[in-house]
Amino acid sequence: MLAHDQMLPSRPEVIALAQSVEGLALKEGAGARAVELHALAASLEERIWRVEHREQDAKEAVDLYRAASRDLLLRGACDAAVKGALLAGDLAKDAQTTYAELYRVQRRSSSSADAGAPTTPQAGGPCGTIVSEPLARVAAFRPPPQVLDAIDQGLAGEGAIAIALSDAGAPRPVVVPRITRVEQWNGPEAARVVVHLDRPAHFRVGDVASEKNRGARTYVELDGVELGAAARETPLAGIVSRIVAEGSSTGSRIALDLNGPAYRRVFHLLEPYRVVIDIARQPPGSKRGSSRAVSRVVLDPGHGGNDPGASGPTGLKEKDVTLAIAQKIAPMLARLGIDVSFTREDDRYVTLEERTARANAAGADLFVSIHCNAAEKAGRRGVETYVLDTTTSDMAGRVAARENATSQAASNEVARLLASMRLADQSTRSTRLAELLQRAGVASLQPIYPDVVDGGVHRAGFYVLVGARMPAVLFETSYISNTAEEQRLGSAEYQQRLADGVVNAIKAYREGR
C-alpha cells in the first residue's frame, strides 16, 4: 500500500518512460536484450491501463508484448507472449479471445521447437509447458473450430494470421512504427520539416551533393518505419524546393531537395515522437552584422485556440492574457523602428514547432515567447524568465513540462539533446536578453505593485525555444494560479506594465547595455 502522501507517476510520465524504453529496444534490434526491453515497455503501458483504463494503452501493451515474443526461443519471449495473450483477452473482456490468443502462442511454440511436433498444450518444449497452465484454465471457453483452424493456417502460411486475430477480437500482431503526418514551414532563408510518428524509431541522417541537373539533398532514414499517410511528393517554394517521402531498403526515407547551399540540424522530440529537420542558409550561430542588431522581433503569445493554457481561480485564461500583452508590445516596438511579427494574431492553435519555425523563416533577430505561470500551491507568485539550456532544476523542469504539455521526463530529454547542439554564443546572448527582460519587467511593475516577486532567470527544456536561430526567451509574466496575480493579469494596466518591461528590455539589448 502507498502512503497517503505518496503519488503514482502521471500517465504522461509513464508513457514517456515506456516510449524511451521502446526506443532502446528498437535500436537493439534483436536478441534477448531487445526482448527484455520490449517486455519492460509493455509492462509499463499495461500498468497505466490497469490504473486509467484507456483502451489505447492496452493495445500498445499488447503490441509490445508481441514484439518481445517474435522469437519464442529467446529468453523471456514466451513469458511476454503469454502476458500479451492474457492482456488481449482482458481488453476484449472475452474468455474466448484469451483462449484463442494462448492457443496461438502454443501453436507458435510448437512450430518453433519442431515443425512436426504434435499439437498438444505440452508441445513446443519449455514454452509449451509455460503456456499449458493458463490455456488449461480457460479450456471451458474454447472458441469455435473455424477460429482455431484460421490460427493454424496463419501460422503455417504466414498469410491468414490476421484473420485469426480479427476473429479473436485482438489488435494487430506486430509493432511497426508509422509516419502519421509530415508538416513543413518553408521560407527563403530557413525551413522546418516535422515528421510525426506513432511510436519511437531509429533514424539516420545523410546528404547528397548537388549534381548537374539536381541541387543538393538532405535526408532522414527511418529504420523499420512505414510511410503511412505521408504525401509521396510535395513541391515547395523556398530554401526547400521539394519533400519526397519514399520507401527504402530499411524502412522509409524523408528527403529534402534544397534550393542552393544550406545547413541542416536534425533532432527528435517526445510526446508525441517526432523528428525535426531544420534547414537554414546561414550556419548555426551566424549573425548578419552586429550581434546586437535588432530590426525584426517575433512575439509568441503562448497557447491559443483549443489550448487555453493555464486558467486562474476565476477562469481567466492564459491564452487571452498572452495575446493581449503581445498586442500592447507591438506598436511600441514599431515606434522604435523595429518590425514585429506574431506567431498568432488571434485565438487560434499553433504548434510549438511552428512557432519557432515562423521566427526562423522570418529571419527574426529576437524571439520572445509570452506565458503565464501556474503552480499547484496557490500562494506561489512572481515574474520569471527562462532560456533554453542543458541544465535545469526540478522547478524549471515542471514549468517546462507544463508549457510543453508533456511529462517532466520528456522535457528533461530536451535538455539532454541540447548537449550535442548547443551554441555557446547564442546561449550567451539569450541569457543576456533574459536578464534584461527579467530586470525590466520587475522594474516596470514595482512602482505600482511593490510586492511583486523577482523570480529570476532559469534554464529549462522548452520545446518552443528548440531550434531558434536567434536569441530566444520565454517570459512567465506572473502566476495566473495565484488569486491576486490573476486579478492583476486580467487588468489592462498590469498588462501594459508588462509590455513596457518587454519593450525596455529589447531597447536595452539593442543598445548593448
Tab-separated table of C-alpha atoms in Angstrom, residues 10 12-13 270-272 274 352 397-398 400-412 461 463:
chain	number	residue	atom	x	y	z
A	10	SER	CA	1.363	10.590	-14.006
A	12	PRO	CA	2.412	11.140	-19.425
A	13	GLU	CA	5.446	10.266	-17.283
A	270	LEU	CA	8.845	13.230	-27.437
A	271	GLU	CA	5.122	13.005	-26.650
A	272	PRO	CA	4.314	12.559	-29.438
A	274	ARG	CA	8.625	13.395	-33.979
A	352	LEU	CA	5.176	24.640	-30.650
A	397	GLY	CA	11.564	21.205	-15.366
A	398	ARG	CA	7.998	21.293	-14.053
A	400	ALA	CA	8.772	23.396	-18.994
A	401	ALA	CA	6.645	20.243	-18.791
A	402	ARG	CA	3.503	22.332	-18.320
A	403	GLU	CA	4.275	24.651	-21.234
A	404	ASN	CA	5.350	21.690	-23.415
A	405	ALA	CA	2.186	19.756	-22.447
A	406	THR	CA	4.408	16.741	-21.758
A	407	SER	CA	5.811	14.874	-18.796
A	408	GLN	CA	8.791	16.324	-16.952
A	409	ALA	CA	10.864	13.369	-18.186
A	410	ALA	CA	10.166	14.313	-21.804
A	411	SER	CA	11.066	17.955	-21.182
A	412	ASN	CA	14.300	16.956	-19.456
A	461	GLY	CA	13.980	22.472	-21.958
A	463	TYR	CA	10.029	22.898	-26.946
